[in-house]
Coordinates of C-alpha atoms in Angstrom, one line a residue:
X29 CA 128.0 235.7 194.8
X30 CA 125.1 237.3 196.9
X31 CA 121.8 235.8 196.6
X32 CA 118.6 237.1 197.4
X33 CA 117.4 235.8 201.1
X34 CA 113.6 236.1 200.2
X35 CA 111.4 236.2 197.0
X36 CA 107.2 236.7 196.9
X37 CA 105.7 233.7 194.7
X38 CA 102.9 234.1 192.6
X39 CA 100.9 232.0 190.6
X40 CA 98.7 233.2 188.3
X41 CA 96.5 231.3 185.4
X42 CA 98.3 231.3 182.0
X43 CA 95.3 233.5 180.4
X44 CA 96.6 236.3 182.5
X45 CA 98.1 238.1 179.9
X46 CA 100.1 241.0 181.7
X47 CA 103.9 241.5 180.9
X48 CA 106.0 241.4 184.3
X49 CA 107.2 244.3 185.8
X50 CA 110.6 245.5 186.3
X51 CA 112.2 242.9 189.4
X52 CA 109.7 240.2 188.3
X53 CA 110.0 237.2 186.0
X54 CA 108.2 233.8 184.5
X55 CA 108.9 230.3 184.9
X56 CA 107.6 227.0 186.5
X57 CA 104.0 226.7 184.6
X58 CA 101.4 224.5 185.7
X59 CA 98.3 223.7 187.3
X60 CA 98.6 224.1 192.0
X61 CA 96.4 221.0 192.9
X62 CA 95.9 222.6 196.3
X63 CA 92.5 223.2 195.7
X64 CA 92.7 227.1 197.4
X65 CA 92.3 229.3 195.3
X66 CA 92.3 232.9 196.8
X67 CA 94.4 232.1 199.2
X68 CA 97.4 234.2 198.8
X69 CA 97.7 237.7 200.8
X70 CA 97.2 240.4 198.5
X71 CA 98.8 243.1 200.5
X72 CA 101.8 241.4 198.7
X73 CA 100.8 240.6 195.7
X74 CA 101.4 243.1 192.6
X75 CA 99.4 246.0 191.8
X76 CA 98.6 244.9 187.9
X77 CA 97.7 241.2 189.5
X78 CA 96.0 242.0 192.5
X79 CA 94.0 244.6 190.8
X80 CA 92.9 241.9 188.1
X81 CA 92.1 239.2 190.7
X82 CA 95.2 236.9 188.6
X83 CA 96.9 235.5 191.8
X84 CA 95.4 232.8 193.1
X85 CA 98.1 232.0 195.2
X86 CA 101.6 233.3 196.8
X87 CA 103.8 233.3 198.9
X88 CA 107.1 234.5 200.6
X89 CA 109.3 232.0 200.5
X90 CA 112.8 232.3 202.2
X91 CA 116.3 230.9 201.7
X92 CA 117.1 227.7 203.3
X93 CA 121.2 227.5 202.8
X94 CA 120.4 224.4 200.3
X95 CA 121.0 223.6 196.7
X96 CA 117.9 221.9 195.2
X97 CA 118.3 219.4 192.6
X98 CA 118.0 221.7 189.9
X99 CA 121.5 223.1 191.3
X100 CA 119.5 226.8 191.7
X101 CA 119.6 227.9 195.3
X102 CA 116.1 226.6 197.4
X103 CA 113.6 228.9 199.1
X104 CA 110.7 227.5 201.2
X105 CA 107.9 228.8 202.3
X106 CA 104.3 229.6 202.8
X107 CA 103.5 225.8 201.5
X108 CA 106.6 226.7 198.7
X109 CA 108.8 224.5 197.8
X110 CA 111.4 226.4 194.8
X111 CA 115.3 226.2 193.5
X112 CA 115.3 229.7 192.0
X113 CA 117.7 231.3 189.5
X114 CA 119.0 234.1 191.1
X115 CA 120.8 235.4 188.4
X116 CA 117.2 235.7 185.6
X117 CA 114.9 235.5 189.1
X118 CA 113.5 232.0 187.3
X119 CA 111.7 229.5 189.3
X120 CA 113.3 226.0 188.3
X121 CA 111.7 224.0 190.2
X122 CA 108.2 224.5 192.2
X123 CA 106.1 222.0 194.7
X124 CA 103.2 223.7 196.2
X125 CA 102.2 222.2 199.3
X126 CA 103.9 219.1 198.6
X127 CA 102.5 218.6 194.9
X128 CA 104.2 219.3 191.3
X129 CA 102.2 222.1 189.5
X130 CA 99.9 220.5 186.4
X131 CA 99.4 223.0 183.3
X132 CA 97.6 226.3 184.0
X133 CA 99.3 228.2 186.4
X134 CA 102.5 230.2 185.7
X135 CA 105.3 230.8 189.1
X136 CA 105.9 234.8 189.1
X137 CA 108.8 235.8 191.2
X138 CA 109.0 239.3 193.1
X139 CA 112.3 239.9 194.9
X140 CA 111.9 241.3 197.9
X141 CA 113.6 244.4 199.8
X142 CA 115.4 244.3 203.6
X143 CA 112.5 245.5 205.0
X144 CA 110.2 242.7 203.7
X145 CA 108.6 244.5 201.5
X146 CA 108.2 244.1 197.7
X147 CA 110.0 247.1 195.2
X148 CA 108.9 250.4 195.6
X149 CA 106.1 251.6 192.6

């Protein structure tokens, strides 16, 4: 089975009540201990999340070719290391700047296409 080569992960506060759009999934709830709100790239955020100011950080992660401790493919980039289930697009494990997440944030996943951008709106 072929797995996507990259995803975009958005960290959104748990109180943001938005339903995921097509191609997005939720998982790995907690709060980043990085202390860097607003460091996500606005160009890569989904319209609903960016418009609401919901994402506090985002990253594009690429496949490493390794399997994580959770048994799912490992992706890394921009300070994030994630094990993502490609069938459900669920984040099974996530480190941000080497630290686990605590309560408060939700990780949303968006698959990227071959051109390096998200799905067309």
